[in-house]
CSV table of C-alpha atoms and ligand atoms in Angstrom, one decimal:
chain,number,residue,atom,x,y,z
T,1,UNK,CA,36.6,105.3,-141.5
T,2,UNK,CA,36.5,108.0,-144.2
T,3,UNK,CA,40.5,108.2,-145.0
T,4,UNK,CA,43.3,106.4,-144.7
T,5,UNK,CA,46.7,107.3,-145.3
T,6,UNK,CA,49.6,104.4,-146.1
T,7,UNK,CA,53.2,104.9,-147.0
T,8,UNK,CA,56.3,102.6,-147.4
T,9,UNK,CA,59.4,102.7,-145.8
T,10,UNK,CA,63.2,101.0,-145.5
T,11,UNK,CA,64.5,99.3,-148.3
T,12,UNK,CA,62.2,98.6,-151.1
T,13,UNK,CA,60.8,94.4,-151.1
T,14,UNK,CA,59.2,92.5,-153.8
T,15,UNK,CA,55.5,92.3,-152.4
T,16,UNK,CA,55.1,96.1,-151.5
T,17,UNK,CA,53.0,96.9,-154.5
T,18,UNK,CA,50.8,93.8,-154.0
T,19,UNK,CA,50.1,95.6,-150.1
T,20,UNK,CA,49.0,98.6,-151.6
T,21,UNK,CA,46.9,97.3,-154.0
T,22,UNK,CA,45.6,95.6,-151.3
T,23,UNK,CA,44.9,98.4,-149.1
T,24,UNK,CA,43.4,100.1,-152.0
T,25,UNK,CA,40.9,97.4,-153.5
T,26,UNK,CA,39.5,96.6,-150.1
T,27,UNK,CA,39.4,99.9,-148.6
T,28,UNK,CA,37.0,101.0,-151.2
T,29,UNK,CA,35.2,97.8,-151.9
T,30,UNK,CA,34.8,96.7,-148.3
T,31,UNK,CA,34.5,99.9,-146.6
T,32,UNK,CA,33.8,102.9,-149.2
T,33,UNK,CA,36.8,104.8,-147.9
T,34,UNK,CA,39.5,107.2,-149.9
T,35,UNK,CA,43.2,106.3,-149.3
T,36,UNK,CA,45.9,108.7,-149.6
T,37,UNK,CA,49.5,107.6,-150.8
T,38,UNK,CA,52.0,109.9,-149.4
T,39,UNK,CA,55.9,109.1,-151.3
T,40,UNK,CA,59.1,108.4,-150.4
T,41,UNK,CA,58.2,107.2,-147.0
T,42,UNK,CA,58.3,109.5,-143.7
T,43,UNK,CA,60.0,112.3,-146.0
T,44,UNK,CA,56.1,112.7,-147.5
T,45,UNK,CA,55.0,113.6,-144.1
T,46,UNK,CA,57.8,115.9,-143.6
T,47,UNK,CA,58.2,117.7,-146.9
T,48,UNK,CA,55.5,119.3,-148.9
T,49,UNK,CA,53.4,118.0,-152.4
T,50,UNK,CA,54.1,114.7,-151.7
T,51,UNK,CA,50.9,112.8,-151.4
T,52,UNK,CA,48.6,111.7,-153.8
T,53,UNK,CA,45.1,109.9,-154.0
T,54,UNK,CA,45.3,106.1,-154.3
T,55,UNK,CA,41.8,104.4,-156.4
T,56,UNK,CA,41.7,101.2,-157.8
T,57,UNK,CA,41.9,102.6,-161.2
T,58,UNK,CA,45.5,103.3,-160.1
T,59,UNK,CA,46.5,100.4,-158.8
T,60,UNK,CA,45.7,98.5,-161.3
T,61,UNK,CA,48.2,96.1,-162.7
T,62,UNK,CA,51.0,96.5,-159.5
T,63,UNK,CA,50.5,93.1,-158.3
T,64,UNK,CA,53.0,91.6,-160.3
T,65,UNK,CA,55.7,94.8,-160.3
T,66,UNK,CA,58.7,94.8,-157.9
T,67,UNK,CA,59.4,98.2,-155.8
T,68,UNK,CA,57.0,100.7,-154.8
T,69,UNK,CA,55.0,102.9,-156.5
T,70,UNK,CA,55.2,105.3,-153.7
T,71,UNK,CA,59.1,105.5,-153.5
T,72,UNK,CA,60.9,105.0,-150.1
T,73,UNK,CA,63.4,106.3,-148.0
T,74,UNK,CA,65.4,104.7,-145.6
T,75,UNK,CA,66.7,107.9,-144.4
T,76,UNK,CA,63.4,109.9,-143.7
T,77,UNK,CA,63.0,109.4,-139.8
T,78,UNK,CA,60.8,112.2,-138.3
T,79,UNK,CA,62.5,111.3,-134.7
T,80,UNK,CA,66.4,112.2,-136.1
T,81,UNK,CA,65.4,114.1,-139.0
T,82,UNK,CA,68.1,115.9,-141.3
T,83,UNK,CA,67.8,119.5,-142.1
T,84,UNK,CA,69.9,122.6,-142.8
T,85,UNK,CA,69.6,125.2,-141.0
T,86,UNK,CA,72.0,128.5,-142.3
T,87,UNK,CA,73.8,126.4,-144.4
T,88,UNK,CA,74.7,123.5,-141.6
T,89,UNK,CA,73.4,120.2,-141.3
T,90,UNK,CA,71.2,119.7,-138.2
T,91,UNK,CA,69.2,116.5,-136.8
T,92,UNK,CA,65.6,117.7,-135.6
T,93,UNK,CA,63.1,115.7,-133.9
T,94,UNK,CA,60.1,116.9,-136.6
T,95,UNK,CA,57.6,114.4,-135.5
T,96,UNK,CA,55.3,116.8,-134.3
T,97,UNK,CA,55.2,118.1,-137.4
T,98,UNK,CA,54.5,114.7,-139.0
T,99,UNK,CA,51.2,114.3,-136.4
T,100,UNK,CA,50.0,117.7,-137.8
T,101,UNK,CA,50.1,117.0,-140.8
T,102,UNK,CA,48.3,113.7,-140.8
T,103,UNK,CA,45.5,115.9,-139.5
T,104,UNK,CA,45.6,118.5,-142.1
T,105,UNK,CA,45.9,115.8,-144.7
T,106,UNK,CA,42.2,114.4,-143.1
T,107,UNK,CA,43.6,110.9,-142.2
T,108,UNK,CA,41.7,108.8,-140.0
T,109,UNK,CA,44.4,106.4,-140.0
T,110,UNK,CA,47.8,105.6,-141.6
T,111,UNK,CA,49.2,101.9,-142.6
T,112,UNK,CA,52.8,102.2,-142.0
T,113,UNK,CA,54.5,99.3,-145.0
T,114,UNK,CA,58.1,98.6,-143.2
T,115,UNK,CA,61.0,96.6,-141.7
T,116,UNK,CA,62.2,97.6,-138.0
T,117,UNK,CA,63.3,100.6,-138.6
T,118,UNK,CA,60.1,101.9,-139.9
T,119,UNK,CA,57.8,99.5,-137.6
T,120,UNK,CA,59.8,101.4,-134.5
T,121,UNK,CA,59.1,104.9,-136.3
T,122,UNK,CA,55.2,103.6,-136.2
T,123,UNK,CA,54.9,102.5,-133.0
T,124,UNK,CA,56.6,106.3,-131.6
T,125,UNK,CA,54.4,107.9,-133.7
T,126,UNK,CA,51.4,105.3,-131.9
T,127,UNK,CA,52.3,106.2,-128.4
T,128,UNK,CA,52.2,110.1,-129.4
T,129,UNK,CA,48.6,109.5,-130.1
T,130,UNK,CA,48.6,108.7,-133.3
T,131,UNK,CA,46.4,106.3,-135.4
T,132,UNK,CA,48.9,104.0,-137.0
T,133,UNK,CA,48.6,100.4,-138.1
T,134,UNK,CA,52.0,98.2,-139.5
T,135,UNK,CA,52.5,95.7,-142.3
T,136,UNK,CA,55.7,93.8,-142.0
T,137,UNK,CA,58.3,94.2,-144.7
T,138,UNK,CA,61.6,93.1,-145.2
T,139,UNK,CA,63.5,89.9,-147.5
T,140,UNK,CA,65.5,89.4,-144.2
T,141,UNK,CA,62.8,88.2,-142.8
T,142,UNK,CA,63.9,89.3,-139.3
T,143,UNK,CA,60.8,90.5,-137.8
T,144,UNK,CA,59.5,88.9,-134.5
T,145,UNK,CA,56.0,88.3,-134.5
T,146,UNK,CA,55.5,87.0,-137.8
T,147,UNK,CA,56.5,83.7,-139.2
T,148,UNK,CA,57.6,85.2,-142.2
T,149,UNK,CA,57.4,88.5,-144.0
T,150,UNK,CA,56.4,89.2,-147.8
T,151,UNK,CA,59.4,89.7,-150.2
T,152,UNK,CA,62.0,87.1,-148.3
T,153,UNK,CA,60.3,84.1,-150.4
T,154,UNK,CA,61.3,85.9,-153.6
T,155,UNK,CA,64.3,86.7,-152.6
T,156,UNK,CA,65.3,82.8,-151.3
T,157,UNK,CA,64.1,82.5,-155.2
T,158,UNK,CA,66.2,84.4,-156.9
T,159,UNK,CA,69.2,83.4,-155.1
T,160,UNK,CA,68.6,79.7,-155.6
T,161,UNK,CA,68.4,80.4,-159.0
T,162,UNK,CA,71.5,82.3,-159.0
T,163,UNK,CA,73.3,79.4,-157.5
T,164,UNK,CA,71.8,76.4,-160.0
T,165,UNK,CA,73.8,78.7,-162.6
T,166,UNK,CA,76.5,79.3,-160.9
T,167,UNK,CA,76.3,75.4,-159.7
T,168,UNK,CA,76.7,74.7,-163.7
T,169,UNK,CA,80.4,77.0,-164.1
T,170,UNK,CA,81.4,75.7,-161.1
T,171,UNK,CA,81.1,72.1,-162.2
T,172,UNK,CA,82.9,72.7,-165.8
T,173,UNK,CA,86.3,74.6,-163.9
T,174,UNK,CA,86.2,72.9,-161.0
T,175,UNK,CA,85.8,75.6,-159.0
T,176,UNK,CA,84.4,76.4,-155.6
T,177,UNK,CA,82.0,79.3,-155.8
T,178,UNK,CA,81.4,81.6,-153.0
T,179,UNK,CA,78.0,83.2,-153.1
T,180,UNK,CA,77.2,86.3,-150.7
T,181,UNK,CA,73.6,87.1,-150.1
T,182,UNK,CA,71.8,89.4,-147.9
T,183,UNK,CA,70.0,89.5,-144.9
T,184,UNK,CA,71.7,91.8,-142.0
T,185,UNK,CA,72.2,90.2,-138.7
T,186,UNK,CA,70.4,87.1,-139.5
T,187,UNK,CA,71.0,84.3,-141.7
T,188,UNK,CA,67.7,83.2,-143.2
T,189,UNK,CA,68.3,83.9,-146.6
T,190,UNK,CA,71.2,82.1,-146.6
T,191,UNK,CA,70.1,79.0,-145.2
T,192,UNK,CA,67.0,79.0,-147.1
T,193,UNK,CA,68.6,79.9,-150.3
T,194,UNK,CA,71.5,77.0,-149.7
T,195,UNK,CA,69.1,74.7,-148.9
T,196,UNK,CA,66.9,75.6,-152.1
T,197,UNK,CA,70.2,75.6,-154.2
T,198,UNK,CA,72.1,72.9,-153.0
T,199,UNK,CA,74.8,74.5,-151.5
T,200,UNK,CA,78.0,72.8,-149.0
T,201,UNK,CA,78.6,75.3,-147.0
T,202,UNK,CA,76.4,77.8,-145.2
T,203,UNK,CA,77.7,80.6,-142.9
T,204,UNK,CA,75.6,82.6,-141.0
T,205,UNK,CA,75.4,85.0,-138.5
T,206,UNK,CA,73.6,83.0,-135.6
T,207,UNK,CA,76.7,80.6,-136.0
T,208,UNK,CA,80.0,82.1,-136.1
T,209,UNK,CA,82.5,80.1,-138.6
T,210,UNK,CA,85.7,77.8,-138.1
T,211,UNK,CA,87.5,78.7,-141.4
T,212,UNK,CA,89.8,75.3,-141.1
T,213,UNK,CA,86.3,73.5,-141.2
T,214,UNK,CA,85.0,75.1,-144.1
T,215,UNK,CA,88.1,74.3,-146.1
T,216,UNK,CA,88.2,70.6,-144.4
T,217,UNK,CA,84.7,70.1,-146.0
T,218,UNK,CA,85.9,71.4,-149.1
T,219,UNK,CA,89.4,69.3,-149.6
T,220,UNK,CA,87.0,66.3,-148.3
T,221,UNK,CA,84.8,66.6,-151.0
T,222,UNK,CA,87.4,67.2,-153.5
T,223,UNK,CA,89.1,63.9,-152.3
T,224,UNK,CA,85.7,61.9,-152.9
T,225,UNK,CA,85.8,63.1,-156.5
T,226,UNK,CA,83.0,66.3,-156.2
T,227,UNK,CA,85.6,69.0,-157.7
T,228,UNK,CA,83.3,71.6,-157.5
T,229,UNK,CA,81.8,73.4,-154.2
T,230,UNK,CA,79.2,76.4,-153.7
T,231,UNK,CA,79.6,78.0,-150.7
T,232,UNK,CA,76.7,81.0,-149.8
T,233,UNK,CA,77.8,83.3,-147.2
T,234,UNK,CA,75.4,85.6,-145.0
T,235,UNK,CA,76.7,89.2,-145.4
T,236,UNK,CA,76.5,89.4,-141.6
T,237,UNK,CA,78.2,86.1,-141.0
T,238,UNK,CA,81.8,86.0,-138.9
T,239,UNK,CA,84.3,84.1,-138.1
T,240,UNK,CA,84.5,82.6,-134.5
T,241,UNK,CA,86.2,85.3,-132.6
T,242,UNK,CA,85.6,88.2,-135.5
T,243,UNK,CA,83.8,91.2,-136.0
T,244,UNK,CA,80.7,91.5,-139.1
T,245,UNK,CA,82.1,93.0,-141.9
T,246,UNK,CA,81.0,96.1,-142.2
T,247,UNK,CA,81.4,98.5,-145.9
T,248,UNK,CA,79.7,101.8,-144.1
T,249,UNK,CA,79.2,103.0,-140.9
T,250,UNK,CA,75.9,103.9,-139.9
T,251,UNK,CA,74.9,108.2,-140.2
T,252,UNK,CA,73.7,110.5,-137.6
T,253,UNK,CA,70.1,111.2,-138.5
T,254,UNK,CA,71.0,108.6,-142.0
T,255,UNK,CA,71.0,104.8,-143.1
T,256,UNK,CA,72.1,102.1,-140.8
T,257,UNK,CA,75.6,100.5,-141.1
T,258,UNK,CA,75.7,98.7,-144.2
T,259,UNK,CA,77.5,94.9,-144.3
T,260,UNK,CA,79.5,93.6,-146.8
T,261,UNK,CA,82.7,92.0,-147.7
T,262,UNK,CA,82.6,88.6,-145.9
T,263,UNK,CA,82.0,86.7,-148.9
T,264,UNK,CA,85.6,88.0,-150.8
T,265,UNK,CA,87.6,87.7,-147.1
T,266,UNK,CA,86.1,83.7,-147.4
T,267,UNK,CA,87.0,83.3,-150.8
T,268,UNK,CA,90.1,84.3,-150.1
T,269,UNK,CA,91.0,82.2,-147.3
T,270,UNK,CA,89.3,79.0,-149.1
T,271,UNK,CA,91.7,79.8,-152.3
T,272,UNK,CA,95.0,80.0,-149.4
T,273,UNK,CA,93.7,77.0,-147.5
T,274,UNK,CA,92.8,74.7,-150.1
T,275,UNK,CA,95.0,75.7,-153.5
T,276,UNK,CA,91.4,75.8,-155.4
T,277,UNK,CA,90.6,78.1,-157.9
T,278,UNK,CA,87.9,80.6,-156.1
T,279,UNK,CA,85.7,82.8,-157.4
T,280,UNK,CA,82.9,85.1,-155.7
T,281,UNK,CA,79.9,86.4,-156.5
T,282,UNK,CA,78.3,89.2,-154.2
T,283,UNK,CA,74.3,88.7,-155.3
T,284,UNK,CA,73.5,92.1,-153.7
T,285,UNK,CA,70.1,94.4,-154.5
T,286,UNK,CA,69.3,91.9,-157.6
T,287,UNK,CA,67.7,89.9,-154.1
T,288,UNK,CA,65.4,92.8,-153.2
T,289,UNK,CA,63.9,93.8,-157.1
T,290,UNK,CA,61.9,92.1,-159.5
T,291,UNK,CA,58.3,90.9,-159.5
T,292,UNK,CA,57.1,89.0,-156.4
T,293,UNK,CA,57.0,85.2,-156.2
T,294,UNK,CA,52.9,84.1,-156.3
T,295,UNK,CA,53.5,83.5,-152.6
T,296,UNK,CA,54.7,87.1,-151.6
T,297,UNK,CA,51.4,88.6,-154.0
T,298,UNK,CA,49.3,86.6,-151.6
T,299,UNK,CA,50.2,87.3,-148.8
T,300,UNK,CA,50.5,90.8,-149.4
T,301,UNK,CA,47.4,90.8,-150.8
T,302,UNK,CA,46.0,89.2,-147.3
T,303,UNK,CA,47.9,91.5,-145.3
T,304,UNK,CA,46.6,94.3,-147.2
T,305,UNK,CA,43.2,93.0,-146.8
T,306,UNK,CA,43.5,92.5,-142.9
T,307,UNK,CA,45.2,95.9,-142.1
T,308,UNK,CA,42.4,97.7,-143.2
T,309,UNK,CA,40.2,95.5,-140.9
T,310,UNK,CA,42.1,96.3,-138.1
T,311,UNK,CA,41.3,99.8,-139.1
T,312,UNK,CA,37.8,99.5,-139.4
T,313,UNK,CA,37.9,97.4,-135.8
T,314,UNK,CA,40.2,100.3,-134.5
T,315,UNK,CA,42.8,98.4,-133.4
T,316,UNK,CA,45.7,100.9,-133.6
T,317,UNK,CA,49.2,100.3,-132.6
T,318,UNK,CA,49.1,97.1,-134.2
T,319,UNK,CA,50.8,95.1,-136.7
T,320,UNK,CA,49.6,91.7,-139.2
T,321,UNK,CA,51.3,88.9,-139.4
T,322,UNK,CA,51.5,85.2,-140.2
T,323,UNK,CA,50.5,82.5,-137.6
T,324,UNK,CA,50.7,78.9,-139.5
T,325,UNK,CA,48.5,79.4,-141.7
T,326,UNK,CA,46.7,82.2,-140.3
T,327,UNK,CA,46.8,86.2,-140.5
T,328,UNK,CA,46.3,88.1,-137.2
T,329,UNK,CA,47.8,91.1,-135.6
T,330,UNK,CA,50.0,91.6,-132.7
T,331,UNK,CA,50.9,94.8,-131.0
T,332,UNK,CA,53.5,96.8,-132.8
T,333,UNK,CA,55.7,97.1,-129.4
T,334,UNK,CA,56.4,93.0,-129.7
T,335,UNK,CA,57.3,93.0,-133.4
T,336,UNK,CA,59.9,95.4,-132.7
T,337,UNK,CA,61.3,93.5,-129.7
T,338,UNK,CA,64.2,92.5,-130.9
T,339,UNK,CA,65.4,90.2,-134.5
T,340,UNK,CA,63.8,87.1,-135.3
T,341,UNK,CA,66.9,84.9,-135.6
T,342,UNK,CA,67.6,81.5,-137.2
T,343,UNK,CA,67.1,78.9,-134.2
T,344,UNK,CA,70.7,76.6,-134.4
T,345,UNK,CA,69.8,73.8,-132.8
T,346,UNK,CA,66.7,72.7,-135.2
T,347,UNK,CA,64.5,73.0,-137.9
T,348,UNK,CA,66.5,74.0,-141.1
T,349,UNK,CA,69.5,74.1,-139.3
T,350,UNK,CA,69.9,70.6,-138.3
T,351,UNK,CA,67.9,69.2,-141.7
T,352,UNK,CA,70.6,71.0,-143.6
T,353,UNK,CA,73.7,69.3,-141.2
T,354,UNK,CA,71.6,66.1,-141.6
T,355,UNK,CA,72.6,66.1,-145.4
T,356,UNK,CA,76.3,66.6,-144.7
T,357,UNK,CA,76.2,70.7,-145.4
T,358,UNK,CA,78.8,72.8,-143.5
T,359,UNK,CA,78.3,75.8,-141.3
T,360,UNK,CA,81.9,75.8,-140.1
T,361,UNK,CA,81.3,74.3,-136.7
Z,1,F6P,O1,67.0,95.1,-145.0
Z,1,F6P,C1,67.1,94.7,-146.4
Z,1,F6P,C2,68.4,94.9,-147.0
Z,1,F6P,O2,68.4,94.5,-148.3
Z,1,F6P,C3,69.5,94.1,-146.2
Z,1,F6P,O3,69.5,92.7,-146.5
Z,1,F6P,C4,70.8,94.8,-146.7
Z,1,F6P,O4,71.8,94.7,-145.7
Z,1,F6P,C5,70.3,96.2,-146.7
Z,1,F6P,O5,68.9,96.2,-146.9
Z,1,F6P,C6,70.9,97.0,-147.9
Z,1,F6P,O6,70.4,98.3,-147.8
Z,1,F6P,P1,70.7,99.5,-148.9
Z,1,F6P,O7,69.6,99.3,-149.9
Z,1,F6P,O8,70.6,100.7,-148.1
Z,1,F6P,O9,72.0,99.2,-149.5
């Protein structure tokens, strides 16, 4: 093991500067190897000038910052990739081009840092022959194989602290606030982030909503004197019989579909139903920046650690992860299986229903 290459990809996540750092620190303590950062995700495999040598000198001091130091794209995908060709817009599959130049560029390996998207890229890359391990990214913390993923427990943070303020102007206009946080197709986020905050109502996407219930609970606790309710709202949650709400559709050879909108059509049907003064707040990308909570910078600094042991044991085509208490590695092709969704029927689910919250069923 004489070089390894690592790159980010997807959305940026509190955490992925801890990973690198990580990477960096043990590569060279442990193993005396060089590591290569190559920006802005795939693009830096694709385009030219974009890679640059990574040495503890130069990663020191990251651990605490949010984003990534080597940029990202959630765009870049060598398997649809956008060009223009005479002035037209084309989608090219360059990823022959990407395996080349991972061997020009010397690499005895690369750490993909990603979500799904870029986990999937990984493992196509893997089954061309390629040398690729995967760290899993993401604040939705949708990834199978891994009981959580670094950057969703800063993100559950700074939500619940949005709602203990907005918990505060609720109570002095007697308002009910509707709070819509992130999280795609799954509603962990949201039920963490009401749980931590003390929400009434949670809607997510595993459990499609009765609107009449939602305002039921609100009127009920109106009537028992609580004026005030704080509802947070998965922006992939819908109602029974409804579609997600979507703001843009997905791009040939681009970005996935991007969600939105829920949280307004539920204020607005709470404000009709129950003759309450509404107000929403959409929390949006303040969720994914910012320094890491002390639990993301450890275990980002463990998965960074372990990735470059599964190097050194040559175990490519897989991924880290979080066991318990534990950090192993499974093979990439069951992290990207499918989305790791909230279970309904127990666990947070059920403690939350046990203290009288409301998921509209
Ligand atoms: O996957 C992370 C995430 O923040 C989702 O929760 C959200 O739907 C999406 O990314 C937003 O993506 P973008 O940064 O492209 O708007």
């Amino acid at each position: 093991m004489r070089r390894i290459g690592v790159l980010t990809g997807g959305g940026d996540c509190p955490g992925l500067n801890a990973v690198i750092r990580g990477v960096v620190k043990s590569a060279s303590t442990k193993y005396n190897c060089e590591v290569i950062g190559i920006e802005d995700g795939f693009d830096g495999l694709v385009l030219p000038d974009k890679t640059r040598n990574l040495t503890p000198l130069n990663v020191r001091g990251i651990l605490p910052i949010g984003g990534t130091i080597l940029g990202t794209s959630n765009r870049a995908n060598p398997f649809q990739y956008k060009v223009t060709i005479d002035g037209k817009p084309e989608v090219r599959d360059v990823s022959g081009d990407v395996i080349k130049k991972i061997q020009s560029l010397g690499l005895d390996s690369l750490v993909v840092i990603g979500g799904d998207g870029s986990l999937k890229i990984a493992y196509e890359l893997f089954k061309k022959g390629c040398p690729v391990v995967g760290v899993p990214k993401t604040i939705d913390n949708d990834i199978m194989a891994t009981d959580v993923t670094f950057g969703f427990n800063t993100a559950v943070q700074t939500a619940s602290e949005a709602l203990d303020r907005l918990h505060t102007t609720a109570e002095s206009h007697h308002r009910v606030m509707v709070v819509e946080v992130m999280g795609r197709y799954v509603g962990w986020i949201a039920l963490e982030t009401g749980i931590g905050g003390g929400a009434d109502v949670i809607l997510i996407p595993e459990i499609p909503f009765d609107i009449a219930k939602v305002c039921q609970k609100i009127i009920d606790r109106k009537k028992s004197g609580s004026k005030a309710s704080i509802a947070v709202v998965s922006e992939g949650a819908k109602p029974i019989g409804g579609a997600v709400s979507i703001l843009c559709a997905p791009e040939e050879g681009g970005s996935a579909e991007r969600l939105g909108g829920i949280g307004n059509k539920v204020g607005a049907d709470i404000s009709r139903c129950t003759e309450m003064e509404v107000r929403v707040t959409v929390l949006g990308h303040l969720q994914r920046g910012g320094t890491p909570c002390a639990f993301d910078r450890i275990l980002s600094t463990r998965f960074g650690v372990a990735v470059v042991d599964l190097i050194a044991d040559k175990r490519f085509g897989e991924m880290v992860c979080l066991k318990g208490q534990e950090i192993e590695s499974v093979p990439l092709s069951e992290a990207i299986k499918g989305q790791k969704k909230v279970p309904t029927e127990e666990g947070l689910v059920k403690t939350a229903e046990s203290i009288g919250v409301c998921f509209g069923r």
